[in-house]
Tab-separated table of C-alpha atoms in Angstrom:
chain	number	residue	atom	x	y	z
Q	1	UNK	CA	5.177	6.812	-17.894
Q	2	UNK	CA	3.404	9.776	-19.584
Q	3	UNK	CA	4.261	13.468	-18.935
Q	4	UNK	CA	3.672	14.772	-15.502
Q	5	UNK	CA	1.301	17.717	-15.179
Q	6	UNK	CA	3.362	20.866	-15.274
Q	7	UNK	CA	6.796	19.061	-15.226
Q	8	UNK	CA	7.449	16.670	-17.932
Q	9	UNK	CA	11.317	16.612	-17.829
Q	10	UNK	CA	14.355	17.840	-15.924
Q	11	UNK	CA	14.443	20.711	-18.464
Q	12	UNK	CA	10.832	21.671	-17.535
Q	13	UNK	CA	11.801	21.619	-13.903
Q	14	UNK	CA	14.687	23.890	-14.509
Q	15	UNK	CA	12.416	26.291	-16.292
Q	16	UNK	CA	10.028	26.195	-13.388
Q	17	UNK	CA	12.745	26.886	-10.937
Q	18	UNK	CA	14.021	29.748	-13.017
Q	19	UNK	CA	10.609	31.487	-13.283
Q	20	UNK	CA	10.048	30.980	-9.559
Q	21	UNK	CA	7.031	28.656	-9.827
Q	22	UNK	CA	9.022	25.882	-8.111
Q	23	UNK	CA	11.311	26.505	-5.118
Q	24	UNK	CA	11.354	23.197	-3.449
Q	25	UNK	CA	11.897	19.606	-4.534
Q	26	UNK	CA	10.901	16.660	-2.224
Q	27	UNK	CA	13.189	13.694	-2.694
Q	28	UNK	CA	11.586	10.674	-1.275
Q	29	UNK	CA	11.584	6.803	-0.892
Q	30	UNK	CA	9.328	4.389	0.849
Q	31	UNK	CA	10.111	2.692	4.128
Q	32	UNK	CA	8.660	-0.684	5.497
Q	33	UNK	CA	5.324	0.948	6.472
Q	34	UNK	CA	4.822	2.530	3.063
Q	35	UNK	CA	5.582	5.985	4.475
Q	36	UNK	CA	7.416	8.539	2.366
Q	37	UNK	CA	10.764	9.429	3.871
Q	38	UNK	CA	13.537	11.789	2.439
Q	39	UNK	CA	14.539	15.508	2.200
Q	40	UNK	CA	13.102	18.804	0.981
Q	41	UNK	CA	15.785	20.476	-1.295
Q	42	UNK	CA	16.138	24.010	-2.365
Q	43	UNK	CA	15.082	23.557	-5.977
Q	44	UNK	CA	17.929	25.483	-7.392
Q	45	UNK	CA	20.439	23.345	-5.526
Q	46	UNK	CA	18.613	20.177	-6.534
Q	47	UNK	CA	18.813	21.093	-10.230
Q	48	UNK	CA	22.565	21.938	-9.966
Q	49	UNK	CA	23.608	19.043	-7.757
Q	50	UNK	CA	21.202	16.340	-6.751
Q	51	UNK	CA	19.269	16.120	-10.097
Q	52	UNK	CA	22.170	14.064	-11.617
Q	53	UNK	CA	23.695	12.512	-8.484
Q	54	UNK	CA	20.909	11.954	-5.927
Q	55	UNK	CA	21.475	12.227	-2.266
Q	56	UNK	CA	22.240	10.076	0.724
Q	57	UNK	CA	20.260	8.923	3.668
Q	58	UNK	CA	20.999	6.869	6.764
Q	59	UNK	CA	20.347	3.236	6.318
Q	60	UNK	CA	18.777	3.011	9.775
Q	61	UNK	CA	15.651	4.189	7.925
Q	62	UNK	CA	15.100	0.583	6.830
Q	63	UNK	CA	15.345	-0.673	10.445
Q	64	UNK	CA	13.108	1.774	12.337
Q	65	UNK	CA	9.837	1.061	14.068
Q	66	UNK	CA	6.651	3.279	13.834
Q	67	UNK	CA	8.280	5.685	16.302
Q	68	UNK	CA	11.433	6.129	14.195
Q	69	UNK	CA	13.477	4.263	16.682
Q	70	UNK	CA	16.240	1.956	15.228
Q	71	UNK	CA	15.388	-1.717	16.083
Q	72	UNK	CA	18.308	-4.070	16.786
Q	73	UNK	CA	18.327	-7.488	15.177
Q	74	UNK	CA	18.515	-6.573	11.474
Q	75	UNK	CA	21.299	-8.038	9.521
Q	76	UNK	CA	21.060	-5.283	6.911
Q	77	UNK	CA	21.926	-2.384	9.284
Q	78	UNK	CA	22.612	-2.136	12.927
Q	79	UNK	CA	24.746	-0.416	15.628
Q	80	UNK	CA	27.661	-2.761	15.188
Q	81	UNK	CA	27.859	-1.749	11.511
Q	82	UNK	CA	27.577	1.954	12.387
Q	83	UNK	CA	24.454	2.766	10.501
Q	84	UNK	CA	26.050	4.154	7.401
Q	85	UNK	CA	24.464	5.719	4.357
Q	86	UNK	CA	22.705	4.466	1.320
Q	87	UNK	CA	22.233	6.366	-1.865
Q	88	UNK	CA	18.838	7.739	-2.993
Q	89	UNK	CA	18.860	7.845	-6.835
Q	90	UNK	CA	15.991	9.877	-8.327
Q	91	UNK	CA	13.752	8.027	-10.776
Q	92	UNK	CA	13.150	10.898	-13.116
Q	93	UNK	CA	10.107	9.238	-14.632
Q	94	UNK	CA	8.458	10.011	-11.216
Q	95	UNK	CA	9.250	13.667	-11.150
Q	96	UNK	CA	6.075	15.741	-10.808
Q	97	UNK	CA	4.404	18.776	-9.367
Q	98	UNK	CA	3.314	18.274	-5.803
Q	99	UNK	CA	-0.171	19.583	-6.388
Q	100	UNK	CA	-1.239	19.529	-2.776
Q	101	UNK	CA	1.254	22.161	-1.657
Q	102	UNK	CA	2.921	25.339	-2.911
Q	103	UNK	CA	5.840	25.733	-5.389
Q	104	UNK	CA	6.995	22.168	-4.778
Q	105	UNK	CA	7.984	19.280	-6.964
Q	106	UNK	CA	8.470	15.641	-5.884
Q	107	UNK	CA	10.669	12.790	-7.249
Q	108	UNK	CA	10.684	9.135	-5.937
Q	109	UNK	CA	14.097	7.428	-5.580
Q	110	UNK	CA	15.509	3.959	-5.782
Q	111	UNK	CA	17.612	2.968	-2.807
Q	112	UNK	CA	21.147	1.595	-3.798
Q	113	UNK	CA	24.471	1.034	-2.146
Q	114	UNK	CA	27.854	-0.564	-2.652
Q	115	UNK	CA	30.692	-0.327	-5.214
Q	116	UNK	CA	29.499	-0.669	-7.864
Q	117	UNK	CA	26.123	0.396	-6.697
Q	118	UNK	CA	23.245	-2.098	-6.637
Q	119	UNK	CA	19.580	-1.913	-5.395
Q	120	UNK	CA	19.186	-2.460	-1.653
Q	121	UNK	CA	17.379	-5.800	-1.645
Q	122	UNK	CA	15.132	-5.020	1.320
Q	123	UNK	CA	13.915	-1.708	0.149
Q	124	UNK	CA	10.250	-1.929	-0.953
Q	125	UNK	CA	10.739	-0.527	-4.381
Q	126	UNK	CA	13.594	-2.897	-4.979
Q	127	UNK	CA	11.456	-5.857	-4.046
Q	128	UNK	CA	8.774	-4.880	-6.574
Q	129	UNK	CA	11.389	-4.035	-9.270
Q	130	UNK	CA	12.810	-7.611	-9.005
Q	131	UNK	CA	9.390	-9.255	-9.648
Q	132	UNK	CA	8.678	-6.830	-12.523
Q	133	UNK	CA	11.975	-7.753	-14.027
Q	134	UNK	CA	11.058	-11.490	-13.738
Q	135	UNK	CA	7.521	-10.811	-15.171
Q	136	UNK	CA	8.911	-8.869	-18.071
Q	137	UNK	CA	11.508	-11.562	-18.912
Q	138	UNK	CA	8.575	-13.972	-19.192
Q	139	UNK	CA	7.011	-11.656	-21.763
Q	140	UNK	CA	4.379	-10.167	-19.545
Q	141	UNK	CA	3.443	-6.647	-18.446
Q	142	UNK	CA	1.258	-6.069	-15.311
Q	143	UNK	CA	-1.311	-3.368	-14.992
Q	144	UNK	CA	-2.821	-2.573	-11.628
Q	145	UNK	CA	-4.995	-0.252	-9.638
Q	146	UNK	CA	-5.310	0.475	-5.916
Q	147	UNK	CA	-8.748	1.254	-4.364
Q	148	UNK	CA	-7.825	3.036	-1.257
Q	149	UNK	CA	-10.378	3.763	1.540
Q	150	UNK	CA	-9.833	6.005	4.606
Q	151	UNK	CA	-11.847	7.481	7.501
Q	152	UNK	CA	-11.990	11.331	7.908
Q	153	UNK	CA	-12.246	12.933	11.318
Q	154	UNK	CA	-13.121	16.538	12.296
Q	155	UNK	CA	-10.166	16.748	14.731
Q	156	UNK	CA	-6.686	17.741	13.557
Q	157	UNK	CA	-3.834	15.306	13.881
Q	158	UNK	CA	-2.328	17.093	16.775
Q	159	UNK	CA	-5.748	17.257	18.619
Q	160	UNK	CA	-6.358	13.604	17.874
Q	161	UNK	CA	-2.885	12.795	19.341
Q	162	UNK	CA	-3.481	14.892	22.453
Q	163	UNK	CA	-6.601	12.885	23.425
Q	164	UNK	CA	-4.997	9.569	22.678
Q	165	UNK	CA	-7.077	9.135	19.496
Q	166	UNK	CA	-10.157	8.493	21.575
Q	167	UNK	CA	-13.627	9.900	21.090
Q	168	UNK	CA	-12.929	11.368	17.681
Q	169	UNK	CA	-15.656	12.840	15.565
Q	170	UNK	CA	-16.144	11.132	12.193
Q	171	UNK	CA	-16.923	13.590	9.373
Q	172	UNK	CA	-20.224	11.829	8.774
Q	173	UNK	CA	-22.687	10.336	11.151
Q	174	UNK	CA	-24.369	7.570	9.274
Q	175	UNK	CA	-23.433	5.087	6.507
Q	176	UNK	CA	-22.459	7.099	3.459
Q	177	UNK	CA	-21.927	4.481	0.986
Q	178	UNK	CA	-22.623	6.217	-2.517
Q	179	UNK	CA	-24.436	8.937	-0.465
Q	180	UNK	CA	-24.010	12.187	-2.246
Q	181	UNK	CA	-25.399	14.432	0.540
Q	182	UNK	CA	-22.787	13.010	3.123
Q	183	UNK	CA	-20.206	13.081	0.448
Q	184	UNK	CA	-20.870	16.831	-0.107
Q	185	UNK	CA	-19.918	17.463	3.532
Q	186	UNK	CA	-16.295	16.355	3.014
Q	187	UNK	CA	-16.006	17.879	-0.501
Q	188	UNK	CA	-13.691	20.609	0.829
Q	189	UNK	CA	-11.176	17.770	1.637
Q	190	UNK	CA	-11.939	14.996	-0.813
Q	191	UNK	CA	-12.435	17.505	-3.698
Q	192	UNK	CA	-9.223	19.144	-2.877
Q	193	UNK	CA	-7.549	15.739	-2.948
Q	194	UNK	CA	-8.919	14.895	-6.375
Q	195	UNK	CA	-7.742	18.223	-7.750
Q	196	UNK	CA	-4.286	17.993	-6.122
Q	197	UNK	CA	-3.700	14.441	-7.364
Q	198	UNK	CA	-4.758	15.454	-10.861
Q	199	UNK	CA	-2.349	18.454	-10.763
Q	200	UNK	CA	0.292	16.045	-9.579
Q	201	UNK	CA	0.046	13.828	-12.792
Q	202	UNK	CA	-2.162	11.167	-10.940
Q	203	UNK	CA	-5.289	10.792	-13.026
Q	204	UNK	CA	-8.401	10.526	-10.743
Q	205	UNK	CA	-11.469	8.589	-11.743
Q	206	UNK	CA	-13.887	9.379	-8.837
Q	207	UNK	CA	-14.508	9.588	-5.194
Q	208	UNK	CA	-17.475	8.234	-3.086
Q	209	UNK	CA	-18.771	7.723	0.439
Q	210	UNK	CA	-18.147	4.299	1.875
Q	211	UNK	CA	-19.938	1.833	4.177
Q	212	UNK	CA	-19.422	3.618	7.533
Q	213	UNK	CA	-19.637	7.080	8.960
Q	214	UNK	CA	-16.801	9.282	7.819
Q	215	UNK	CA	-15.472	6.641	5.422
Q	216	UNK	CA	-14.530	7.508	1.955
Q	217	UNK	CA	-12.785	6.102	-1.188
Q	218	UNK	CA	-10.834	7.895	-3.870
Q	219	UNK	CA	-10.103	6.049	-7.084
Q	220	UNK	CA	-7.161	6.762	-9.295
Q	221	UNK	CA	-6.537	5.506	-12.823
Q	222	UNK	CA	-4.970	2.207	-13.308
Q	223	UNK	CA	-1.341	2.093	-14.646
Q	224	UNK	CA	1.650	-0.281	-14.994
Q	225	UNK	CA	2.267	-1.845	-11.695
Q	226	UNK	CA	5.314	0.250	-10.535
Q	227	UNK	CA	3.622	3.451	-11.564
Q	228	UNK	CA	0.536	2.340	-9.658
Q	229	UNK	CA	2.491	1.608	-6.489
Q	230	UNK	CA	4.176	5.110	-6.790
Q	231	UNK	CA	0.685	6.748	-7.294
Q	232	UNK	CA	-0.734	4.828	-4.335
Q	233	UNK	CA	2.121	6.013	-2.019
Q	234	UNK	CA	1.968	9.637	-3.194
Q	235	UNK	CA	-1.872	9.704	-2.861
Q	236	UNK	CA	-1.776	8.651	0.874
Q	237	UNK	CA	1.008	11.226	1.694
Q	238	UNK	CA	-0.828	13.969	-0.268
Q	239	UNK	CA	-4.139	13.317	1.463
Q	240	UNK	CA	-2.453	13.346	4.988
Q	241	UNK	CA	-0.749	16.716	4.155
Q	242	UNK	CA	-4.005	18.140	2.804
Q	243	UNK	CA	-5.943	17.021	5.999
Q	244	UNK	CA	-3.195	18.494	8.186
Q	245	UNK	CA	-3.456	21.847	6.340
Q	246	UNK	CA	-7.278	21.884	6.751
Q	247	UNK	CA	-7.060	21.136	10.471
Q	248	UNK	CA	-8.750	17.727	10.201
Q	249	UNK	CA	-7.382	14.156	9.920
Q	250	UNK	CA	-7.675	11.067	7.916
Q	251	UNK	CA	-6.447	7.593	8.629
Q	252	UNK	CA	-5.542	4.691	6.482
Q	253	UNK	CA	-5.628	2.204	9.403
Q	254	UNK	CA	-7.276	-1.055	8.321
Q	255	UNK	CA	-9.661	-0.983	11.334
Q	256	UNK	CA	-9.817	2.367	13.002
Q	257	UNK	CA	-13.379	2.163	14.356
Q	258	UNK	CA	-14.608	-0.774	16.418
Q	259	UNK	CA	-18.004	-2.005	15.240
Q	260	UNK	CA	-17.704	-0.408	11.721
Q	261	UNK	CA	-16.367	-1.646	8.390
Q	262	UNK	CA	-12.532	-1.449	8.016
Q	263	UNK	CA	-10.821	0.435	5.307
Q	264	UNK	CA	-9.546	-1.716	2.380
Q	265	UNK	CA	-7.162	-1.389	-0.457
Q	266	UNK	CA	-8.616	-3.700	-3.095
Q	267	UNK	CA	-5.994	-4.302	-5.693
Q	268	UNK	CA	-6.885	-4.919	-9.307
Q	269	UNK	CA	-4.412	-6.757	-11.635
Q	270	UNK	CA	-4.240	-7.860	-15.179
Q	271	UNK	CA	-1.513	-9.108	-17.528
Q	272	UNK	CA	-0.721	-7.866	-21.001
Q	273	UNK	CA	1.900	-8.715	-23.581
Q	274	UNK	CA	4.564	-6.278	-24.464
Q	275	UNK	CA	2.709	-5.035	-27.554
Q	276	UNK	CA	-0.300	-4.168	-25.437
Q	277	UNK	CA	-2.559	-7.144	-26.027
Q	278	UNK	CA	-4.453	-8.714	-23.077
Q	279	UNK	CA	-3.191	-11.869	-21.602
Q	280	UNK	CA	-6.106	-12.672	-19.401
Q	281	UNK	CA	-8.819	-12.921	-22.094
Q	282	UNK	CA	-9.146	-13.698	-25.833
Q	283	UNK	CA	-12.015	-14.234	-28.232
Q	284	UNK	CA	-12.925	-17.538	-26.389
Q	285	UNK	CA	-13.029	-15.871	-22.861
Q	286	UNK	CA	-10.565	-16.226	-19.911
Q	287	UNK	CA	-7.369	-17.668	-20.914
Q	288	UNK	CA	-5.030	-20.329	-19.252
Q	289	UNK	CA	-2.763	-17.503	-18.190
Q	290	UNK	CA	-5.643	-15.905	-16.331
Q	291	UNK	CA	-6.578	-19.190	-14.608
Q	292	UNK	CA	-3.096	-20.177	-13.600
Q	293	UNK	CA	-2.290	-16.662	-12.507
Q	294	UNK	CA	-5.279	-16.768	-10.230
Q	295	UNK	CA	-4.292	-20.294	-9.056
Q	296	UNK	CA	-0.850	-19.083	-8.150
Q	297	UNK	CA	-2.025	-15.986	-6.313
Q	298	UNK	CA	-4.450	-17.982	-4.196
Q	299	UNK	CA	-2.073	-20.847	-3.528
Q	300	UNK	CA	0.515	-18.521	-1.970
Q	301	UNK	CA	-1.559	-15.919	-0.250
Q	302	UNK	CA	-1.447	-17.453	3.175
Q	303	UNK	CA	2.418	-17.803	3.273
Q	304	UNK	CA	2.690	-14.290	1.998
Q	305	UNK	CA	0.084	-12.691	4.139
Q	306	UNK	CA	2.499	-10.345	5.953
Q	307	UNK	CA	3.042	-8.607	2.528
Q	308	UNK	CA	-0.713	-7.853	2.331
Q	309	UNK	CA	-1.569	-7.331	6.027
Q	310	UNK	CA	1.554	-6.034	7.886
Q	311	UNK	CA	0.176	-4.774	11.187
Q	312	UNK	CA	-1.747	-6.239	14.232
Q	313	UNK	CA	-4.646	-3.952	13.224
Q	314	UNK	CA	-4.767	-5.484	9.725
Q	315	UNK	CA	-6.311	-8.702	10.994
Q	316	UNK	CA	-9.133	-7.055	12.869
Q	317	UNK	CA	-10.671	-6.161	9.497
Q	318	UNK	CA	-11.405	-9.723	8.593
Q	319	UNK	CA	-14.962	-10.051	10.083
Q	320	UNK	CA	-18.099	-11.702	8.626
Q	321	UNK	CA	-20.565	-9.487	6.820
Q	322	UNK	CA	-18.056	-6.605	6.893
Q	323	UNK	CA	-17.214	-6.343	3.157
Q	324	UNK	CA	-13.744	-7.651	4.086
Q	325	UNK	CA	-12.977	-11.303	3.223
Q	326	UNK	CA	-12.539	-14.120	5.655
Q	327	UNK	CA	-11.815	-16.989	3.185
Q	328	UNK	CA	-9.414	-17.815	0.460
Q	329	UNK	CA	-11.950	-18.131	-2.289
Q	330	UNK	CA	-12.684	-16.691	-5.721
Q	331	UNK	CA	-15.898	-15.858	-7.404
Q	332	UNK	CA	-17.212	-13.756	-10.277
Q	333	UNK	CA	-18.448	-10.342	-9.045
Q	334	UNK	CA	-18.965	-11.460	-5.536
Q	335	UNK	CA	-17.873	-9.214	-2.756
Q	336	UNK	CA	-17.900	-11.938	-0.079
Q	337	UNK	CA	-14.874	-13.708	-1.722
Q	338	UNK	CA	-11.180	-12.848	-1.122
Q	339	UNK	CA	-10.695	-12.788	-4.969
Q	340	UNK	CA	-13.392	-11.193	-7.021
Q	341	UNK	CA	-13.184	-11.625	-10.861
Q	342	UNK	CA	-14.458	-8.608	-12.659
Q	343	UNK	CA	-14.641	-7.158	-16.176
Q	344	UNK	CA	-14.729	-8.921	-19.450
Q	345	UNK	CA	-12.605	-8.939	-22.650
Q	346	UNK	CA	-9.561	-6.673	-22.296
Q	347	UNK	CA	-10.970	-5.369	-18.956
Q	348	UNK	CA	-10.928	-8.856	-17.306
Q	349	UNK	CA	-9.004	-8.624	-14.114
Q	350	UNK	CA	-8.540	-10.123	-10.690
Q	351	UNK	CA	-9.512	-7.977	-7.634
Q	352	UNK	CA	-7.797	-9.152	-4.542
Q	353	UNK	CA	-9.816	-7.845	-1.529
Q	354	UNK	CA	-7.432	-9.009	1.147
Q	355	UNK	CA	-5.290	-5.979	1.663
Q	356	UNK	CA	-6.334	-3.121	4.001
Q	357	UNK	CA	-5.584	0.546	3.560
Q	358	UNK	CA	-2.521	0.035	5.733
Q	359	UNK	CA	-0.805	-2.095	3.043
Q	360	UNK	CA	2.587	-1.197	1.608
Q	361	UNK	CA	1.754	-1.268	-2.141
Q	362	UNK	CA	5.287	-2.300	-3.282
Q	363	UNK	CA	5.149	-5.418	-1.087
Q	364	UNK	CA	1.603	-6.407	-2.071
Q	365	UNK	CA	2.117	-6.015	-5.716
Q	366	UNK	CA	5.490	-7.882	-5.477
Q	367	UNK	CA	3.683	-10.697	-3.633
Q	368	UNK	CA	0.952	-10.838	-6.224
Q	369	UNK	CA	3.315	-10.948	-9.178
Q	370	UNK	CA	5.622	-13.576	-7.707
Q	371	UNK	CA	2.565	-15.713	-6.897
Q	372	UNK	CA	0.846	-15.342	-10.182
Q	373	UNK	CA	3.983	-15.865	-12.185
Q	374	UNK	CA	4.547	-19.099	-10.252
Q	375	UNK	CA	0.996	-20.032	-11.101
Q	376	UNK	CA	1.701	-19.622	-14.800
Q	377	UNK	CA	5.015	-21.310	-14.644
Q	378	UNK	CA	3.723	-24.377	-12.780
Q	379	UNK	CA	0.140	-24.353	-14.161
Q	380	UNK	CA	-1.426	-24.025	-10.778
Q	381	UNK	CA	-5.147	-24.542	-10.978
Q	382	UNK	CA	-7.463	-22.446	-8.733
Q	383	UNK	CA	-10.081	-24.194	-6.624
Q	384	UNK	CA	-13.588	-24.410	-7.752
Q	385	UNK	CA	-15.473	-21.105	-7.917
Q	386	UNK	CA	-17.276	-20.054	-4.879
Q	387	UNK	CA	-21.063	-19.844	-5.303
Q	388	UNK	CA	-23.060	-17.840	-2.813
Q	389	UNK	CA	-22.045	-16.365	0.564
Q	390	UNK	CA	-18.354	-16.640	1.133
Q	391	UNK	CA	-18.734	-15.855	4.808
Q	392	UNK	CA	-20.976	-18.830	5.623
Q	393	UNK	CA	-19.783	-21.325	3.046
Q	394	UNK	CA	-18.260	-24.318	4.783
Q	395	UNK	CA	-15.113	-26.188	3.688
Q	396	UNK	CA	-13.279	-23.101	2.452
Q	397	UNK	CA	-9.803	-22.219	3.823
Q	398	UNK	CA	-9.896	-19.233	6.178
Q	399	UNK	CA	-7.479	-16.289	6.039
Q	400	UNK	CA	-5.032	-16.000	8.923
Q	401	UNK	CA	-6.561	-13.993	11.848
Q	402	UNK	CA	-3.317	-13.033	13.613
Q	403	UNK	CA	-0.121	-11.374	12.517
Q	404	UNK	CA	1.887	-13.947	14.602
Q	405	UNK	CA	0.485	-16.793	12.529
Q	406	UNK	CA	1.158	-14.965	9.267
Q	407	UNK	CA	4.809	-14.279	10.383
Q	408	UNK	CA	5.299	-17.950	11.156
Q	409	UNK	CA	3.948	-18.936	7.713
Q	410	UNK	CA	6.150	-16.424	5.901
Q	411	UNK	CA	9.322	-17.448	7.895
Q	412	UNK	CA	8.854	-21.061	6.931
Q	413	UNK	CA	7.914	-20.478	3.203
Q	414	UNK	CA	10.375	-21.848	0.837
Q	415	UNK	CA	8.454	-20.221	-1.985
Q	416	UNK	CA	8.929	-16.776	-0.341
Q	417	UNK	CA	12.705	-17.480	0.074
Q	418	UNK	CA	13.047	-18.603	-3.523
Q	419	UNK	CA	11.008	-15.644	-4.956
Q	420	UNK	CA	12.373	-12.786	-2.783
Q	421	UNK	CA	15.616	-14.083	-1.201
Q	422	UNK	CA	16.231	-15.224	2.368
Q	423	UNK	CA	17.707	-11.738	3.173
Q	424	UNK	CA	14.411	-10.143	2.380
Q	425	UNK	CA	12.325	-12.784	4.161
Q	426	UNK	CA	14.363	-12.597	7.251
Q	427	UNK	CA	14.369	-8.837	7.254
Q	428	UNK	CA	10.557	-8.627	7.022
Q	429	UNK	CA	10.088	-11.447	9.538
Q	430	UNK	CA	12.017	-9.421	11.993
Q	431	UNK	CA	10.030	-6.250	11.143
Q	432	UNK	CA	6.629	-8.065	11.619
Q	433	UNK	CA	7.806	-9.810	14.827
Q	434	UNK	CA	8.740	-6.446	16.243
Q	435	UNK	CA	5.200	-5.172	15.440
Q	436	UNK	CA	3.699	-8.125	17.131
Q	437	UNK	CA	5.864	-7.808	20.228
Q	438	UNK	CA	5.010	-4.270	20.578
Q	439	UNK	CA	1.287	-5.178	20.551
Q	440	UNK	CA	1.796	-8.003	23.048
Q	441	UNK	CA	3.374	-5.761	25.592
Q	442	UNK	CA	0.909	-2.830	25.178
Q	443	UNK	CA	-1.843	-2.241	27.710
Q	444	UNK	CA	-5.035	-1.215	25.901
Q	445	UNK	CA	-8.086	0.837	26.698
Q	446	UNK	CA	-10.077	-2.354	26.363
Q	447	UNK	CA	-8.108	-4.003	29.161
Q	448	UNK	CA	-8.535	-0.998	31.377
Q	449	UNK	CA	-12.185	-0.817	30.873
Q	450	UNK	CA	-12.694	-4.492	31.407
Q	451	UNK	CA	-10.343	-5.167	34.324
Q	452	UNK	CA	-9.457	-1.924	36.114
Q	453	UNK	CA	-12.308	-2.101	38.745
Q	454	UNK	CA	-13.965	-5.508	38.255
Q	455	UNK	CA	-11.113	-7.984	38.303
């Protein structure tokens, strides 16, 4: 990873602390949901103590639900084991200025435990690291990019909470896809996000309006896959903090507004050799490695769906003519297919359009690498290329439409158990089943509106 803007090393951090330009260091890791968890350190104490040793956190953080309540039933950590500590070890290659706030640096951590210490297998960054190690051992390097979309609302997060997230005002009032006038209306927020990310060592390509009122996309530069997952996670956190500071809100829900397009996270991926030459294309065009990687990715997507679509809301995005896919198909530069092949020569890559903006990038990229590597190792051929409208074409396998079905497939997948380990599969099966159970017991506004008087 290249130098971080403003802070390129621990020595640079120490200098910034000494001159007073940095007084706080955020030490963070990612939980199941892709949220940043951790601590804010006094920067001088961090440099003197935690820089070399890291810090500790309660291992219940890898068993909590959305409300931060510890959930029983996990083998990894539970009440009977006393909810002990794990160790957060700073990955100093991620050290950077937190450009969205004042006098603050941030570093991401690997989660380890034991004597001798080893990565916690169920931690999202550990899961991706394992697949990167497998890929590198086979002589490949993966480069990736996340295209994240979000909806922006005029209300603050607190005001939105206080009205039950109902009746919120989108920042725009008509479809603003590529629309520069509508985009200008949110430039105080989106522009601030572009500048803050650039200052944080996350290169920004562009931003644009998307296909619904108040919907926007901010694209950051591709990178090696772990770096991209880190950038993705920091970007979401930074944009939420910025929105909060401006008294507005943005959401990365996959389907926040009924009747409008959902928010995606298209992930782009390509393989390279360790000398920097592309593996997906040569002078004759797409390679066998490209074709087999695509074949493996497609072959395993149904059984790994919970790693791309982790919430009940994720599945409400898959609607015909919505710009979200409904079928497991591939096509060249065709936005109706779940897998869109784009670029040429060194830029040839696979765009998977299945994940929504609610995806945990570490899990999605781990699933993609495991699947594609299996495709190369076993020479899995993709199906015939889709021609035409992927929504209406008959005879093409559909994506799962319910979290419960996706969890069943994941739990029964021998491939998932071989690739990630049964401890990881069982952990995330339990996580997803808890999400599904919470949904099944909830009474929704839709039910009240439909049945309160008329049933």
